[in-house]
XYZ file of C-alpha atoms in Angstrom:
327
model
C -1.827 13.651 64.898
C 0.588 11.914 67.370
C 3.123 10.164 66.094
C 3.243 6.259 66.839
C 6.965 5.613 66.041
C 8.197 4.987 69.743
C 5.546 2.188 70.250
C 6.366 -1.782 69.091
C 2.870 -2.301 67.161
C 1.271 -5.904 67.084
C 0.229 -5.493 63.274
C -2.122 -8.484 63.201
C -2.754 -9.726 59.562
C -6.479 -11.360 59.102
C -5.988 -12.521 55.325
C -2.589 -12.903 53.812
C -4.010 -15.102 51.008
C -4.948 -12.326 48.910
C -1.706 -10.530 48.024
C 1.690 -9.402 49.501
C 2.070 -8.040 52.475
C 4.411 -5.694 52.810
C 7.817 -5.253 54.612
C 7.087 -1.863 57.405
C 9.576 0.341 58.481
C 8.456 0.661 61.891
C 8.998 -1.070 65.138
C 6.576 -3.585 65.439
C 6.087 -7.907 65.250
C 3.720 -9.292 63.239
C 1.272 -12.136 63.357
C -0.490 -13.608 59.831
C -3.351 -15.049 59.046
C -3.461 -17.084 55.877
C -7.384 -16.380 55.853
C -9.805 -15.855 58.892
C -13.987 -16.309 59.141
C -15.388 -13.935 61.089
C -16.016 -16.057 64.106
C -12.528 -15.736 64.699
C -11.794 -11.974 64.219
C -12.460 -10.671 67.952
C -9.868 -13.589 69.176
C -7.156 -13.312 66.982
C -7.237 -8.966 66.865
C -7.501 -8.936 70.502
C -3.654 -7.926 71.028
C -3.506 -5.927 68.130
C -2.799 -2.131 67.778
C -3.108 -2.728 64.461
C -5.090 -4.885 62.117
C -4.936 -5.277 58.149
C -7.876 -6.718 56.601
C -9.082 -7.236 53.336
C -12.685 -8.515 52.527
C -13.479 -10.029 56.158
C -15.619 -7.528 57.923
C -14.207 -6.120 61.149
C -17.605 -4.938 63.676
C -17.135 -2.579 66.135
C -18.120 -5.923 68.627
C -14.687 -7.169 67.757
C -12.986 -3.739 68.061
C -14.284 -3.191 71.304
C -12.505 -6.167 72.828
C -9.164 -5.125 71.431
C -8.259 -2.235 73.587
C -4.991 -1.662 72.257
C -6.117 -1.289 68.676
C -5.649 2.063 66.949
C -5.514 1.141 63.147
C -7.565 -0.926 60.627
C -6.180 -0.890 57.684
C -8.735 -2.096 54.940
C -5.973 -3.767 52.154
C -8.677 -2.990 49.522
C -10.989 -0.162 47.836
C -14.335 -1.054 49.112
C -15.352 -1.019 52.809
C -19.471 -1.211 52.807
C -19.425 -3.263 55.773
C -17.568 -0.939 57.731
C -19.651 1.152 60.368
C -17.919 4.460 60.097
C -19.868 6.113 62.946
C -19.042 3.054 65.576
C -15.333 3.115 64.592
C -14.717 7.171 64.944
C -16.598 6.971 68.789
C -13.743 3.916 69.623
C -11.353 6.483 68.363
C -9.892 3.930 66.180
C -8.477 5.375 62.908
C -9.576 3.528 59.483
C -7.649 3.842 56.171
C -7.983 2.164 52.878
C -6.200 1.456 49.442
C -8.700 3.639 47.192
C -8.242 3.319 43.590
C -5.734 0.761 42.978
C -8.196 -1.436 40.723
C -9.596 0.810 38.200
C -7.562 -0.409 35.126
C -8.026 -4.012 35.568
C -11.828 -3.891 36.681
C -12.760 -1.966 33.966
C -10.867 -3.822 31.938
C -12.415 -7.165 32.847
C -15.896 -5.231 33.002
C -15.353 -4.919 29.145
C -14.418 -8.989 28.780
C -17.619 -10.023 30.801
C -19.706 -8.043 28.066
C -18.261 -9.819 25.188
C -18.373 -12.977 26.968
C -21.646 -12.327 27.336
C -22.929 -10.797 23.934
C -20.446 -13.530 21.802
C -21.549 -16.544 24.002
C -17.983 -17.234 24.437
C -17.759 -19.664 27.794
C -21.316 -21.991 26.199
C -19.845 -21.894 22.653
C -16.497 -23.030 24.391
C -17.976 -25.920 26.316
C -20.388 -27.044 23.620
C -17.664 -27.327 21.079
C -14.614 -29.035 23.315
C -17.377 -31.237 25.301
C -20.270 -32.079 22.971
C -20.686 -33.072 19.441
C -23.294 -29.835 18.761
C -21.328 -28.810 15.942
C -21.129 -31.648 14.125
C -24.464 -32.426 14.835
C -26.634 -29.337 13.836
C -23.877 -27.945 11.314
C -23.810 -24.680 13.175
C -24.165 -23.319 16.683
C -25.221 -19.929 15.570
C -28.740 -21.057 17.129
C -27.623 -20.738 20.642
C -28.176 -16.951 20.072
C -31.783 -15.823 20.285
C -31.051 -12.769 19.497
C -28.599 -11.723 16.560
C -25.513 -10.498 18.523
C -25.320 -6.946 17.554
C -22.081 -4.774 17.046
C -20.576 -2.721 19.796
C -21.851 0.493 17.442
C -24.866 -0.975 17.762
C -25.449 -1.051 21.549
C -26.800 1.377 23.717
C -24.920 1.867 26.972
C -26.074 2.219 30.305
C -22.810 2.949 33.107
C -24.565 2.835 36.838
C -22.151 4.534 39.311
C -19.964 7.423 37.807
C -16.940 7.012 40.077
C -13.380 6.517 38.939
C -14.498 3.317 37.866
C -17.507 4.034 35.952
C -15.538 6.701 34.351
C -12.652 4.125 33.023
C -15.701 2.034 31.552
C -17.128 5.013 30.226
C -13.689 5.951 28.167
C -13.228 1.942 27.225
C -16.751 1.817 25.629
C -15.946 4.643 23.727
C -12.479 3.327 23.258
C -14.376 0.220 21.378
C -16.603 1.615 19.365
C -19.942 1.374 21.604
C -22.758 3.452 20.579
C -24.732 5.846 22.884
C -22.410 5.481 26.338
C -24.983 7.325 28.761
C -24.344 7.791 32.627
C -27.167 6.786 35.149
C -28.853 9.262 37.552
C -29.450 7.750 40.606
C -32.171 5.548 41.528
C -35.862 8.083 41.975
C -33.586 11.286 41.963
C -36.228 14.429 41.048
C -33.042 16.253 38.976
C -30.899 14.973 36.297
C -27.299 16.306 36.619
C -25.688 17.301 33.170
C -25.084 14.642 31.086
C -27.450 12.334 32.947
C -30.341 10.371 32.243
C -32.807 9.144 34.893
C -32.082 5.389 36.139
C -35.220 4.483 35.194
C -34.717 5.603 31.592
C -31.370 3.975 31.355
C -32.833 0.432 32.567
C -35.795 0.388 29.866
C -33.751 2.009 26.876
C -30.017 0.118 27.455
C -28.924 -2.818 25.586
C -26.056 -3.226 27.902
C -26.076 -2.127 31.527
C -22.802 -1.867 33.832
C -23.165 -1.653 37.229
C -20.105 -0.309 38.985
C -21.696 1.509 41.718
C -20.685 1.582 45.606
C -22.950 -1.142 48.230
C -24.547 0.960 50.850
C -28.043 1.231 51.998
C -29.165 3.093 49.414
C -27.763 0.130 46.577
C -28.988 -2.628 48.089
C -31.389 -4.779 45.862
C -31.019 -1.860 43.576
C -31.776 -4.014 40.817
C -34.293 -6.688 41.230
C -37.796 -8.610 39.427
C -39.295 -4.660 38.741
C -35.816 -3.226 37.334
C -35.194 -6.528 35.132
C -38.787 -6.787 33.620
C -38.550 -3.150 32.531
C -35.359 -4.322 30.732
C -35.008 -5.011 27.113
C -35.479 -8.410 25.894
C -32.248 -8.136 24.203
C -30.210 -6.806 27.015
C -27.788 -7.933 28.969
C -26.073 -6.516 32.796
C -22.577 -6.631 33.752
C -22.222 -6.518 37.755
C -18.083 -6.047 38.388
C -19.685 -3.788 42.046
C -20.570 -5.834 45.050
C -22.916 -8.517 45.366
C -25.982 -7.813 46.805
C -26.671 -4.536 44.366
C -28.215 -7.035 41.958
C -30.657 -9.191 43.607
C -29.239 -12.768 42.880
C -32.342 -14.697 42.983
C -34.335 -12.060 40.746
C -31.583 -12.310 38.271
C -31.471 -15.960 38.227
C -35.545 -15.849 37.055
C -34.780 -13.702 34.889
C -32.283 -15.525 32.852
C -34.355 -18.857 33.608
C -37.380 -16.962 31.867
C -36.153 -15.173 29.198
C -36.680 -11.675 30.605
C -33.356 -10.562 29.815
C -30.225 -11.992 27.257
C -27.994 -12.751 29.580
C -25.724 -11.399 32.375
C -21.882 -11.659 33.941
C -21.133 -10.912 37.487
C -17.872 -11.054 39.088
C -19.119 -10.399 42.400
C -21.993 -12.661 44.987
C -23.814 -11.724 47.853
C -21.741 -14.294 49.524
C -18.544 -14.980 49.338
C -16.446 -17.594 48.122
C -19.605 -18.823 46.673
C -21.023 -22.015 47.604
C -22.915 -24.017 44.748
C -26.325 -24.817 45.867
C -26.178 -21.475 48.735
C -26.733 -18.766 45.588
C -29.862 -18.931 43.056
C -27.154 -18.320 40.982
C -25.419 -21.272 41.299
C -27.441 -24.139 41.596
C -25.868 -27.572 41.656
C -27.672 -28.009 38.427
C -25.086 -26.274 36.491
C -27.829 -25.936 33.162
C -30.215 -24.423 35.761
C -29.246 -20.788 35.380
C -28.838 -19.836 31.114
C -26.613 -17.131 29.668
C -24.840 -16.515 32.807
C -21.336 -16.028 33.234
C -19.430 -15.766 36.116
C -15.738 -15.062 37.491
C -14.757 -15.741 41.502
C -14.323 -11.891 42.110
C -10.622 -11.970 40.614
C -11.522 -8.849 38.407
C -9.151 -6.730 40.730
C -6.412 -9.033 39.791
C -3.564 -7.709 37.655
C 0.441 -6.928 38.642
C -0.460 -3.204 38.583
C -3.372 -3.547 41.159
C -0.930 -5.725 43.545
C 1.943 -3.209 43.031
C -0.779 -0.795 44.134
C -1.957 -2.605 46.971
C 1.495 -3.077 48.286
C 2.507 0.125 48.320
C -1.112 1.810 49.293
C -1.066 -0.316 52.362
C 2.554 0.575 53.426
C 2.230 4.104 52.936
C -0.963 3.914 54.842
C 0.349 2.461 57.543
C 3.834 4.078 57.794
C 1.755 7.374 57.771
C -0.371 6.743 60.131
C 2.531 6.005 62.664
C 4.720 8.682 61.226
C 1.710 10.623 62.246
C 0.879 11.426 58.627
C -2.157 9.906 57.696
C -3.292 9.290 54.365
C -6.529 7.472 52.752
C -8.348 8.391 56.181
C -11.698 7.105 55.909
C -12.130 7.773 59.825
């Protein structure tokens, strides 16, 4: 690899808003965006030799019409929209910050499901904003099904990464009963200690999904995969939106099909009330659904990673040392 250090870089920033950038030792001058839509990309890139992204896709279109650009460096984990193949012809080199969530996703994974299972958000608005209790004496009716105990669960864990392998160890931390690891989706062998999806989605009183968005993920839960659920059940999505289709889910919970569900992640985002099934301006519309802005990632240990991920990444690549080289 050649090194970079005699070149000034323009290290072109698209989204500053979503954690500290850091201070690089090299010789460059940097512009910052506060956040940027992806009309803009191709303009504001188009002096770069290097651009830092987070969540806002950068297409080989916009690539193409920045001829000085060498770097994207993706200031996250996950990189689904990226088109690997379009990227390595451009000869443009793409790293990423792999890893640097697990311990808070996993950890919020785990306080979606008892949102979920205790009722805590609807319990919490019915009591501070309505006179329920007072009223009926008890809100123990808002469950249709008695909550069970986390020995009492069966688990389902789709995607067996180094995040479904932190839920995995904090189920079992908590007591959960069977904790069993998804094959994937129409796969003719089970691996060791594997059972087939389609097992997992009719047998599971809680499902995780935690797997990567690709082609293959896409809508990999929808109306057939949440009718074959239990009634009792509910599904944690802390992946990518999109894996879980969002309008199937929403009849789902409108209908009864399924307990309830938490997702931390849309199809689109920020989400726009009224633009998901999942958040319709009628904010009753949608029962036993909780939902966080996609802040699981957030923690001081995951920015500490990011900061220093993203430095190393890019000092490397200049030093002509490379590391976290997806192309």
């Amino acid at each position: 690899m050649t090194m970079q250090t005699a070149q000034e870089h323009h290290v072109v920033v698209l989204e500053s808003c979503h954690c500290e950038i850091p201070v690089f030792d090299i010789r460059h001058k940097l512009t910052s965006y506060h956040n940027t839509t992806p009309s803009q990309v191709s303009e504001r890139i188009r002096d770069a030799t290097i651009v830092i992204t987070t969540i806002v896709p950068v297409t080989p279109e916009d690539a193409a019409q920045s001829p000085g650009l060498k770097l994207l460096a993706i200031h996250a984990t996950g990189h689904g929209w990226l088109d690997k193949a379009a990227f390595r012809k451009l000869g443009i080199t793409v790293v990423n910050c792999p890893q640097t969530n697990i311990a808070s996703v996993s950890e919020h994974a785990i306080g979606l499901y008892f949102a979920t299972r205790r009722k805590t958000v609807e319990l919490h608005n019915r009591t501070t904003a309505t006179d329920d209790w007072e009223a009926r004496g008890t809100l123990t009716r808002a469950w249709i099904y008695r909550p069970p105990t986390c020995g009492q669960e069966s688990v389902g864990i789709i995607g067996y990464g180094a995040l479904g392998r932190a839920i995995e160890r904090l189920a079992r931390g908590i007591g959960m009963g069977g904790v069993h690891i998804c094959e994937r989706k129409g796969a003719e062998k089970l691996r060791s200690g594997r059972i087939a999806f389609e097992e997992a989605i009719k047998k599971t009183s809680v499902l995780f999904v935690c797997c990567p968005k690709d082609a293959e993920t896409i809508d990999l839960i929808s109306d057939r995969e949440l009718a074959s659920m239990r009634k009792d059940a509910i599904l944690i999505n802390i992946a990518r939106g999109g894996i879980v289709n969002e309008a199937a889910l929403a009849r789902a919970l409108r209908s009864g099909t399924i307990a309830g569900a938490a997702i931390d992640v849309f199809d689109k985002e920020p989400a726009i009330r009224g633009e998901t099934p999942l958040l319709p301006l009628d904010e009753t519309a949608v029962p036993n659904l909780t939902v966080s802005p996609h802040v699981s990632w957030y923690a001081s240990q995951t920015l500490d990673n990011l900061y220093n991920f993203l430095k190393a990444g890019v000092e490397g690549w200049v030093a002509g040392k490379p590391i976290n080289v997806i192309v």
